XYZ file of C-alpha atoms in Angstrom:
688
model
C 36.284 44.698 37.216
C 36.832 46.819 40.323
C 33.077 46.985 40.866
C 32.830 43.197 40.792
C 35.790 42.670 43.056
C 34.286 45.103 45.537
C 30.759 43.595 45.575
C 30.072 40.315 47.455
C 26.460 40.359 46.164
C 27.597 40.366 42.539
C 30.011 37.569 43.299
C 27.075 35.542 44.569
C 25.079 36.225 41.385
C 28.001 35.236 39.158
C 28.564 32.056 41.178
C 24.926 30.978 41.007
C 24.703 31.677 37.296
C 27.885 29.724 36.657
C 26.615 26.840 38.743
C 23.355 26.779 36.778
C 25.225 26.736 33.479
C 27.475 23.915 34.651
C 24.510 21.882 35.900
C 22.677 22.416 32.587
C 25.537 20.844 30.602
C 25.524 17.047 30.441
C 28.288 15.475 32.510
C 29.433 13.459 29.478
C 29.313 14.056 25.765
C 26.376 12.280 24.129
C 27.060 9.338 21.873
C 25.165 10.087 18.671
C 22.639 7.521 17.416
C 23.983 5.715 14.374
C 21.144 3.240 13.847
C 18.195 5.262 12.578
C 16.121 2.303 11.415
C 12.508 1.782 12.530
C 12.362 0.331 16.061
C 9.444 -2.045 16.632
C 8.727 -1.469 20.319
C 6.048 -4.147 20.419
C 8.458 -6.738 19.048
C 11.123 -5.557 21.517
C 8.823 -6.188 24.442
C 7.589 -9.583 23.243
C 11.074 -10.859 22.431
C 12.379 -9.680 25.814
C 9.662 -11.226 27.961
C 8.956 -14.403 25.940
C 5.608 -14.774 27.705
C 2.577 -12.613 28.172
C 1.951 -11.244 31.653
C -1.368 -11.583 33.407
C -4.055 -9.330 31.976
C -2.776 -9.588 28.389
C -3.333 -12.042 25.557
C -2.712 -12.535 21.835
C -5.973 -12.037 19.938
C -7.056 -12.175 16.289
C -9.496 -9.712 14.769
C -11.123 -11.966 12.173
C -12.971 -9.161 10.415
C -9.691 -7.393 9.607
C -7.363 -10.436 9.839
C -4.822 -8.884 12.204
C -3.059 -10.086 15.334
C -2.926 -7.838 18.376
C -2.093 -7.774 22.075
C -5.241 -7.428 24.129
C -4.988 -5.496 27.417
C -7.589 -5.979 30.118
C -7.679 -4.791 33.776
C -5.447 -7.098 35.854
C -6.712 -8.116 39.270
C -3.278 -9.329 40.405
C 0.066 -7.589 40.806
C 0.923 -5.527 37.750
C 3.734 -7.152 35.780
C 3.181 -5.201 32.601
C 4.661 -5.406 29.114
C 8.049 -3.693 29.323
C 11.706 -3.924 28.380
C 14.917 -1.914 29.010
C 15.481 0.880 26.520
C 19.130 -0.069 26.070
C 17.942 -3.109 24.092
C 17.005 -0.796 21.212
C 19.317 2.195 21.828
C 22.445 0.161 21.233
C 24.745 2.930 20.014
C 23.500 5.960 21.882
C 22.340 7.033 25.335
C 20.061 9.888 24.388
C 16.588 9.777 22.917
C 16.451 11.060 19.315
C 15.708 14.775 19.157
C 13.508 14.353 16.080
C 11.353 11.261 15.691
C 7.880 9.851 15.087
C 5.871 7.120 16.816
C 3.383 4.978 14.872
C 0.489 3.412 16.794
C -2.298 1.083 15.629
C -4.892 0.314 18.280
C -8.506 -0.405 19.050
C -9.560 1.357 22.254
C -12.671 0.295 24.080
C -15.814 2.228 23.360
C -16.663 4.966 25.875
C -13.437 4.593 27.862
C -13.038 6.854 30.887
C -10.108 8.935 32.079
C -6.509 8.699 30.829
C -5.031 5.528 29.396
C -1.303 5.180 28.678
C -0.267 3.591 25.394
C 3.481 3.991 25.882
C 5.761 5.445 28.546
C 9.527 5.750 28.924
C 10.153 5.614 32.666
C 13.296 6.413 34.697
C 13.038 3.320 36.881
C 15.050 4.454 39.944
C 12.993 7.565 40.618
C 9.871 6.564 38.679
C 9.953 9.648 36.489
C 8.114 9.598 33.161
C 10.442 10.984 30.511
C 8.099 10.466 27.558
C 4.590 9.106 27.165
C 1.618 8.789 24.830
C -1.791 8.676 26.464
C -5.341 8.979 25.225
C -8.700 10.029 26.541
C -12.022 9.549 24.841
C -11.619 12.686 22.717
C -7.892 13.560 22.894
C -4.371 12.280 22.255
C -1.596 13.573 24.560
C 2.170 13.603 24.062
C 3.972 14.025 27.403
C 7.693 14.720 27.800
C 10.041 16.163 30.403
C 13.439 17.802 30.313
C 16.390 16.194 32.055
C 19.977 17.031 32.856
C 19.237 20.372 34.532
C 18.486 21.351 38.115
C 14.725 21.419 37.467
C 12.598 18.832 35.619
C 9.861 20.517 33.616
C 6.941 18.683 32.017
C 4.997 19.494 28.866
C 1.814 17.875 27.528
C 0.683 19.103 24.098
C -2.639 17.561 23.066
C -4.809 17.032 19.987
C -8.551 16.615 19.590
C -9.097 13.121 18.148
C -11.855 10.626 18.854
C -9.793 7.443 19.111
C -11.892 5.560 21.680
C -14.790 4.499 19.457
C -14.313 0.730 19.435
C -12.754 0.794 15.943
C -9.212 0.337 14.656
C -7.172 3.523 14.200
C -3.607 4.243 13.130
C -2.045 7.494 14.289
C 1.438 8.987 14.052
C 2.954 11.518 16.448
C 5.821 13.436 14.829
C 8.273 15.638 16.738
C 10.590 18.019 14.909
C 12.064 21.304 16.121
C 9.422 23.268 17.992
C 6.516 21.409 16.384
C 4.611 18.244 17.212
C 2.130 16.807 14.716
C -0.608 14.174 14.751
C -1.797 12.190 11.713
C -4.861 9.950 12.231
C -5.887 7.309 9.658
C -3.810 9.004 6.918
C -5.870 12.189 7.107
C -4.167 15.598 6.801
C -1.961 16.153 9.892
C -2.558 18.608 12.729
C 0.385 20.541 14.200
C 0.885 22.460 17.404
C 3.771 24.649 18.543
C 5.838 23.460 21.498
C 6.219 26.110 24.195
C 9.294 24.194 25.315
C 11.385 22.418 22.685
C 11.838 18.694 22.972
C 15.135 18.225 24.861
C 18.223 17.639 22.771
C 19.732 15.476 25.527
C 16.978 13.282 26.942
C 19.026 10.700 28.834
C 17.718 7.136 28.499
C 20.142 5.575 30.988
C 18.277 3.363 33.422
C 14.934 3.705 31.612
C 12.390 1.152 30.480
C 9.693 1.233 27.829
C 6.324 0.330 29.364
C 3.589 -0.623 26.886
C -0.028 -0.125 27.860
C 0.827 1.448 31.227
C 3.026 3.950 33.075
C 4.471 1.407 35.563
C 1.450 1.866 37.748
C -1.862 0.047 38.017
C -3.784 3.250 37.413
C -4.560 4.526 33.936
C -3.684 1.296 32.130
C -4.696 0.858 28.511
C -7.692 -1.433 27.946
C -8.068 -2.481 24.333
C -6.020 -4.039 21.528
C -2.613 -2.914 20.281
C -1.475 -4.064 16.852
C 1.493 -1.812 16.056
C 3.912 0.407 18.001
C 6.946 1.676 16.085
C 9.536 4.358 16.911
C 11.138 5.927 13.848
C 14.096 8.225 14.657
C 14.706 11.167 12.361
C 11.694 10.727 10.070
C 7.930 11.059 9.752
C 6.383 7.574 9.745
C 3.160 8.846 8.156
C 4.991 9.338 4.846
C 5.945 5.650 4.888
C 2.440 4.255 5.451
C 0.199 6.825 3.751
C -1.674 6.833 1.490
C -2.924 3.388 2.372
C -5.522 0.965 1.010
C -6.569 0.573 4.644
C -5.860 3.852 6.484
C -7.228 2.612 9.809
C -4.749 -0.289 9.708
C -1.919 1.397 7.787
C 1.140 -0.730 8.478
C 4.873 -0.192 8.151
C 6.643 -2.956 6.242
C 8.307 -4.693 9.189
C 8.452 -8.351 10.241
C 5.553 -9.480 12.399
C 6.157 -8.542 16.048
C 4.414 -11.711 17.225
C 7.053 -14.486 17.654
C 5.812 -17.941 16.750
C 7.079 -19.386 20.041
C 5.406 -16.709 22.176
C 2.922 -18.476 24.436
C 0.391 -16.738 26.678
C 1.028 -17.699 30.298
C -2.473 -19.109 30.599
C -2.761 -20.734 27.168
C -3.405 -24.456 27.412
C -4.446 -24.963 23.797
C -3.513 -28.362 22.365
C -0.569 -28.526 20.001
C -2.145 -30.030 16.887
C 1.110 -29.808 14.972
C 2.921 -32.099 17.416
C 0.411 -34.956 17.011
C 2.254 -37.689 15.157
C -1.055 -39.284 14.175
C -2.786 -36.266 12.646
C -6.552 -36.654 12.565
C -8.577 -35.254 9.671
C -12.078 -34.050 10.502
C -14.903 -34.304 8.003
C -18.089 -32.302 7.675
C -19.696 -29.247 6.126
C -18.600 -26.751 8.804
C -15.634 -26.347 11.158
C -14.078 -23.597 13.264
C -10.481 -22.396 12.804
C -9.050 -20.413 15.741
C -5.574 -19.460 16.945
C -5.429 -22.665 18.959
C -6.239 -24.826 15.914
C -3.150 -24.045 13.810
C -2.152 -27.107 11.818
C -5.526 -28.884 12.093
C -6.794 -30.581 8.911
C -10.412 -30.625 7.774
C -12.091 -32.181 4.730
C -14.875 -29.849 3.611
C -17.599 -32.118 2.294
C -19.453 -29.184 0.712
C -16.612 -28.193 -1.608
C -14.833 -31.556 -1.696
C -11.496 -30.032 -0.673
C -8.899 -30.643 2.033
C -8.173 -27.570 4.171
C -5.536 -26.511 6.710
C -6.048 -24.062 9.600
C -3.483 -21.219 9.701
C -4.972 -19.484 12.755
C -6.878 -16.939 10.675
C -8.909 -19.202 8.451
C -8.983 -22.363 6.342
C -6.554 -22.759 3.420
C -7.425 -25.241 0.661
C -4.559 -27.724 0.215
C -6.109 -30.371 -2.053
C -9.075 -30.661 -4.377
C -11.198 -33.561 -5.532
C -13.617 -33.963 -8.395
C -12.354 -30.995 -10.402
C -13.486 -30.180 -13.974
C -11.060 -28.626 -16.451
C -11.418 -27.175 -19.933
C -10.873 -29.867 -22.565
C -11.665 -27.832 -25.678
C -13.999 -25.133 -27.029
C -16.357 -25.419 -29.978
C -18.566 -22.913 -31.790
C -22.058 -22.925 -30.316
C -23.581 -20.007 -32.267
C -22.793 -17.279 -34.798
C -24.347 -14.003 -33.641
C -25.204 -11.568 -36.458
C -25.096 -7.888 -35.499
C -26.062 -4.652 -37.340
C -22.404 -3.553 -37.550
C -18.935 -4.264 -36.123
C -19.070 -5.182 -32.433
C -16.785 -3.372 -29.995
C -18.143 -4.741 -26.717
C -20.472 -7.413 -25.346
C -22.315 -7.368 -22.010
C -24.171 -10.430 -20.684
C -26.583 -10.062 -17.767
C -29.588 -11.617 -16.048
C -32.925 -9.933 -15.383
C -34.862 -11.537 -12.562
C -37.938 -13.288 -13.861
C -36.890 -12.795 -17.495
C -33.654 -14.695 -18.045
C -30.283 -14.157 -19.723
C -29.614 -11.233 -22.084
C -26.682 -10.018 -24.168
C -26.068 -6.434 -25.372
C -23.726 -5.703 -28.296
C -22.108 -2.288 -28.780
C -22.095 -1.807 -32.555
C -20.032 0.790 -34.383
C -19.109 1.571 -38.001
C -16.166 3.965 -38.364
C -17.268 4.806 -41.930
C -20.701 6.058 -40.852
C -20.757 9.293 -38.846
C -24.306 8.792 -37.596
C -26.468 6.772 -35.240
C -27.057 3.078 -35.963
C -28.508 0.091 -34.167
C -26.909 -1.734 -31.275
C -28.684 -4.933 -30.289
C -30.120 -6.653 -27.226
C -30.395 -10.450 -27.494
C -32.275 -12.851 -25.209
C -31.321 -16.468 -24.529
C -34.155 -18.538 -25.935
C -34.174 -22.316 -26.471
C -30.424 -22.597 -26.039
C -29.250 -19.645 -28.149
C -29.349 -15.845 -28.377
C -32.317 -14.372 -30.283
C -32.677 -10.685 -31.206
C -34.921 -8.995 -28.651
C -34.504 -5.210 -29.225
C -32.487 -2.710 -31.236
C -31.410 0.619 -29.678
C -30.013 3.606 -31.600
C -26.449 4.414 -30.530
C -23.741 6.748 -31.835
C -20.374 5.022 -32.094
C -21.187 2.687 -29.186
C -18.107 1.454 -27.340
C -19.442 -0.331 -24.272
C -22.576 -1.411 -22.409
C -22.753 -1.506 -18.600
C -25.462 -3.375 -16.691
C -26.388 -2.486 -13.096
C -29.287 -2.633 -10.656
C -30.444 0.128 -8.267
C -33.234 -0.483 -5.754
C -34.534 -3.432 -7.754
C -34.567 -1.533 -11.068
C -32.463 -2.774 -13.986
C -30.395 -0.325 -16.067
C -28.089 -0.370 -19.097
C -25.660 2.470 -19.814
C -24.082 2.883 -23.253
C -20.809 4.767 -23.832
C -21.227 6.660 -27.116
C -17.966 7.665 -28.768
C -19.728 9.912 -31.265
C -18.380 10.839 -34.651
C -15.048 12.054 -35.974
C -15.456 15.702 -34.957
C -14.466 15.055 -31.340
C -17.216 17.255 -29.964
C -19.361 16.363 -26.972
C -21.764 13.462 -27.356
C -24.624 12.279 -25.203
C -24.125 8.882 -23.647
C -27.300 7.325 -22.323
C -28.780 5.276 -19.507
C -31.704 2.964 -20.309
C -34.165 1.473 -17.815
C -35.893 -1.907 -18.131
C -39.672 -1.555 -18.303
C -41.190 -4.803 -16.920
C -44.594 -4.277 -18.545
C -43.166 -3.515 -21.967
C -40.277 -5.988 -21.545
C -38.075 -3.421 -23.250
C -35.373 -0.939 -22.348
C -36.489 2.713 -22.432
C -34.383 5.882 -22.292
C -33.940 7.071 -18.707
C -31.201 9.767 -18.822
C -28.609 11.400 -21.073
C -25.199 12.630 -19.884
C -22.681 14.753 -21.776
C -19.480 12.805 -22.493
C -16.442 13.242 -24.747
C -15.556 10.298 -27.007
C -16.724 7.982 -24.217
C -15.016 4.599 -24.173
C -16.407 2.942 -21.059
C -18.883 3.048 -18.178
C -18.285 1.358 -14.827
C -20.972 1.029 -12.162
C -20.211 0.402 -8.485
C -21.714 0.724 -5.031
C -20.166 2.088 -1.804
C -22.026 1.985 1.519
C -25.397 1.694 -0.185
C -24.729 4.607 -2.567
C -24.550 4.014 -6.329
C -22.019 5.541 -8.731
C -21.291 5.486 -12.453
C -17.931 6.587 -13.884
C -17.294 7.393 -17.549
C -13.974 7.099 -19.381
C -13.753 10.269 -21.510
C -11.195 9.523 -24.209
C -10.609 12.862 -25.968
C -12.002 16.283 -26.755
C -10.978 16.942 -30.321
C -7.194 16.465 -30.411
C -6.819 16.886 -26.664
C -6.459 13.549 -24.883
C -5.610 15.020 -21.475
C -9.113 15.678 -20.197
C -11.237 14.856 -17.172
C -13.368 11.778 -16.699
C -16.393 12.054 -14.420
C -17.873 10.040 -11.557
C -21.665 10.411 -11.304
C -23.692 9.785 -8.144
C -27.236 8.427 -8.092
C -29.658 10.852 -6.454
C -32.562 8.814 -5.107
C -34.760 11.876 -4.640
C -34.876 12.465 -8.385
C -33.924 9.018 -9.745
C -31.054 10.325 -11.842
C -27.246 10.656 -11.875
C -25.442 13.934 -11.084
C -21.712 14.748 -11.408
C -19.872 13.897 -8.180
C -16.097 13.971 -8.855
C -13.816 14.653 -11.811
C -10.526 12.820 -12.325
C -7.829 13.849 -14.842
C -7.193 11.085 -17.381
C -5.115 10.581 -20.519
C -7.136 9.063 -23.387
C -8.973 6.915 -20.868
C -10.111 3.568 -22.261
C -11.453 1.654 -19.300
C -12.378 1.810 -15.614
C -12.264 -1.171 -13.265
C -13.981 -0.971 -9.871
C -13.136 -3.601 -7.277
C -13.299 -4.198 -3.562
C -10.769 -5.840 -1.250
C -12.335 -6.432 2.135
C -14.145 -3.215 3.091
C -11.966 -1.040 0.828
C -12.998 0.293 -2.589
C -10.738 0.942 -5.581
C -10.919 2.338 -9.113
C -8.273 1.690 -11.753
C -8.191 3.734 -14.965
C -6.541 2.526 -18.179
C -4.784 5.587 -19.657
C -3.792 5.013 -23.285
C -2.175 8.164 -24.735
C -0.991 11.587 -23.600
C -0.856 13.217 -27.050
C 2.781 12.242 -27.599
C 3.291 8.697 -26.373
C 1.333 5.609 -25.367
C 3.887 5.033 -22.593
C 1.901 6.694 -19.814
C 0.918 5.982 -16.227
C -2.389 4.335 -15.548
C -3.627 5.048 -12.029
C -5.156 3.073 -9.158
C -7.386 5.123 -6.839
C -8.638 4.298 -3.345
C -11.847 5.576 -1.713
C -11.087 7.675 1.369
C -13.405 10.062 3.161
C -15.956 10.337 0.387
C -13.588 10.717 -2.584
C -11.189 8.701 -4.713
C -7.528 9.570 -4.125
C -4.497 8.328 -6.131
C -2.905 5.282 -4.537
C -0.473 4.058 -7.192
C 0.801 5.033 -10.639
C 1.548 2.114 -12.989
C 3.464 2.555 -16.251
C 1.467 1.008 -19.115
C 1.721 0.952 -22.910
C -1.468 2.052 -24.654
C -3.518 0.431 -21.920
C -7.043 -0.497 -23.007
C -8.349 -2.601 -20.116
C -7.927 -3.510 -16.447
C -9.246 -6.792 -15.045
C -9.357 -7.523 -11.324
C -9.410 -11.093 -10.046
C -8.699 -12.851 -6.787
C -7.492 -16.405 -6.270
C -7.833 -17.518 -2.682
C -6.194 -14.804 -0.610
C -4.241 -13.325 -3.547
C -5.406 -10.254 -5.464
C -4.423 -9.497 -9.065
C -4.828 -6.641 -11.551
C -4.250 -7.447 -15.212
C -3.425 -4.723 -17.754
C -4.110 -5.082 -21.488
C -1.415 -3.176 -23.431
C -2.310 -2.509 -27.055
C 0.123 -0.199 -28.821
C 3.741 0.955 -28.453
C 4.114 4.465 -29.885
C 6.108 7.573 -29.031
C 9.615 9.086 -28.954
C 10.903 6.164 -26.886
C 10.246 3.752 -29.781
C 13.089 5.123 -31.914
C 15.661 3.615 -29.591
C 14.056 0.184 -29.931
C 13.046 -2.095 -32.754
C 10.126 -0.155 -34.168
C 8.601 -3.282 -35.716
C 7.248 -4.395 -32.337
C 4.417 -1.922 -31.958
C 1.478 -4.267 -31.432
C 3.121 -7.479 -30.204
C 4.097 -6.302 -26.739
C 3.828 -7.505 -23.158
C 0.693 -7.159 -21.126
C 1.279 -7.391 -17.387
C -0.290 -9.098 -14.381
C 0.187 -7.263 -11.085
C -0.181 -8.852 -7.658
C -1.083 -7.013 -4.462
C 1.682 -6.887 -1.862
C -0.355 -6.414 1.300
C 2.642 -5.393 3.407
C 3.764 -2.694 0.961
C 0.150 -1.831 0.045
C 1.038 -1.773 -3.632
C 0.394 -3.858 -6.730
C 3.723 -5.276 -7.915
C 4.668 -6.686 -11.313
C 4.016 -10.425 -11.178
C 4.021 -11.808 -14.735
C 4.455 -10.504 -18.287
C 2.560 -12.163 -21.147
C 3.187 -11.458 -24.848
C -0.050 -10.179 -26.412
C -0.978 -8.726 -29.792
C -2.738 -5.375 -29.472
C -4.657 -6.674 -26.467
C -8.019 -4.995 -25.962
C -9.543 -7.017 -23.118
C -8.912 -9.573 -20.389
C -11.690 -11.731 -18.962
C -11.252 -13.809 -15.811
C -13.476 -16.793 -15.111
C -13.647 -20.067 -13.237
C -14.459 -23.564 -14.463
C -14.602 -26.274 -11.819
C -12.009 -25.198 -9.278
C -9.564 -23.758 -11.794
C -9.079 -20.054 -12.482
C -8.592 -18.810 -16.036
C -7.763 -15.668 -18.001
C -8.551 -15.147 -21.673
C -7.016 -12.283 -23.655
C -8.585 -10.552 -26.659
C -5.800 -10.243 -29.242
C -6.845 -7.955 -32.096
C -3.812 -7.223 -34.312
C -0.203 -8.353 -34.675
C 2.959 -6.931 -36.177
C 2.390 -9.012 -39.296
C -0.391 -6.500 -39.981
C -3.160 -9.046 -39.678
C -6.426 -9.026 -37.748
C -6.544 -12.824 -37.845
C -4.674 -13.560 -34.648
C -5.347 -16.205 -32.021
C -6.682 -15.200 -28.634
C -5.324 -17.304 -25.762
C -6.745 -18.937 -22.619
C -4.390 -19.116 -19.613
C -4.859 -21.313 -16.540
C -3.598 -20.510 -13.061
C -1.049 -23.137 -12.034
C 0.191 -21.859 -8.671
C 3.974 -21.520 -8.537
C 4.042 -21.809 -12.342
C 1.796 -18.734 -12.520
C -0.521 -18.448 -15.572
C 0.196 -20.927 -18.356
C -1.332 -20.924 -21.901
C -3.644 -23.908 -22.358
C -5.821 -23.067 -25.417
C -5.429 -20.963 -28.560
C -8.686 -19.699 -30.066
C -8.780 -18.469 -33.688
C -10.346 -14.977 -33.662
C -10.623 -12.031 -36.022
C -9.985 -8.581 -34.561
C -11.220 -9.722 -31.154
C -12.323 -6.710 -29.092
C -13.964 -8.234 -26.018
C -14.656 -11.500 -24.181
C -17.594 -12.355 -21.920
C -18.010 -15.511 -19.835
C -21.428 -16.807 -18.778
C -23.051 -19.984 -17.511
C -26.455 -21.386 -18.358
C -28.119 -24.624 -17.233
C -24.865 -26.012 -15.834
C -22.845 -25.288 -18.974
C -20.110 -22.660 -19.451
C -19.696 -20.378 -22.482
C -17.412 -17.683 -23.854
C -18.573 -15.097 -26.389
C -16.271 -12.738 -28.262
C -16.857 -9.444 -30.099
C -15.669 -9.110 -33.698
C -14.545 -5.490 -34.215
C -14.074 -5.894 -37.973
C -17.154 -7.843 -38.939
C -20.842 -8.419 -38.300
C -20.492 -11.975 -36.963
C -19.460 -12.569 -33.360
C -19.267 -16.061 -31.893
C -20.517 -17.945 -28.839
C -18.177 -20.783 -27.821
C -19.204 -23.702 -25.626
C -16.613 -24.880 -23.075
C -16.220 -28.653 -23.025
C -14.733 -30.127 -19.842
C -13.256 -33.427 -18.731
């Protein structure tokens, strides 16, 4: 104490240190943020300005069906897309200390220099408090401290090729001393912050500027679809995994107000025309300026309405509907039929393959190939199979193939399933390749980016139902399939491959886990050369998935066959076979298939979707009911819009295992597989 009192120099040091401490403390206590909901910055800007400034426009990417703001270099005075930050920070004055920012954009190819996507600017002194900018090969996160005597800037960066002329979604996440970047739902990259993000970043007097930094230089040139600030959470966990990782979207209302009008948009208002004109013809264009315009498509005979993205059918004319079905042909097979596959061979005609199986014979027997001749199926070729469960037809480089899933015998050991190749000179199928499988139930062929794949549903290995199924890849150099990816499955019964836009999916029907039939079936999405789980769906002894689309809607239909397991004891145990099968509908915003409709079925083994006229139908293969009978009607359902699928025809069947729909010479047919007898039936569809 005496030393301090006697030293003017030390007094100066103490005074300066005290002054620095006082200056470093905010002059007022921060009001904590209480609203930690996602903040749509794009919507905030559009709602604030109500018009688009020069150099910007609302655009539609028709290939991906998304709206976006397009930014181009502005030759006039920069007005910019901006809004005061206090419009979103209603209950606090300080920027969240932990947060993430979600961006979906399409930057111009081969851009040069820096371009600012977002900046938070202190307007009075034009100081950038926070910003996101990109270069051709990097993403930068800029921030500065505030509240102290010295403003210090930091700019951590990540290597990421965003400016390639394609859509990309990326998330910047700030927490503690770390900042992370997730691009297109790939694994994130993290970097350590030399200077922590400030706990008290004052937003008083600041504005959010979108696509610029409040200066003409280094403006963003491209399209911006999504810009969301999420306080206190990582946005990537809310949008990933995604069916469309480049356009992964948070489930928020559209940021594009309906009454938002570009300053230079002089498009006619078709909706305000009291005397609406209907155009006719075989071709018409639907753009953003044509919303509400009507067009009668003379090719399809339907009335259509423009919604800005495309034409929506609103009325149909000249439609044909199913009146009744009658037996066209009895098809005699070497044994019980588990599956039927119809297919066309160019230059040869229509064929049908039957997968024949006799549970009492633990040996190979004939499955049959029939050819459509003079209006009916005639035996063309027999092929030895071993407990055949399914045939799969596919074409690679102009060559026709058939793959058979052999279940094998009762021992549960490995069995060779086989691929056969059509020999044009012999006009027969010949063995091409054998693959080791385990109680194989199904093959599914599909193509991605010109590459061909074949996936097998391995059902069991002895008593173990929790085994791996295998995806095989076609090697052109050797003309054969090789293992590509394994996927864990539970008594797999069926695979369904389908495509929505440019995105590829696989759904597996899991039937039993060794204890219960109440197990999750799984939907997978193709990302970066592999299938990754997208969604788990609880099913009950699931034996089949069927994908169908009606207009812009996408559906997955599950066939549930058997209710067994510990959970049954709490229920009425008599209802083991007569249970609900479920139709799921894709929710594009949530990127998930949601339960849409339950239909009572009786040990359902297959769904088949088809179209007659302009109506969409589903037919279910019912095989067994709780009255312990195999003589149970299968049912045809018709899509009726808001009424969903309604039953319209009951078809008497015996142990129906599979349905196939085909058309020949302008007529429509259904054929079903009889799993308990040697006679399957072809039904002709009569229309009115």
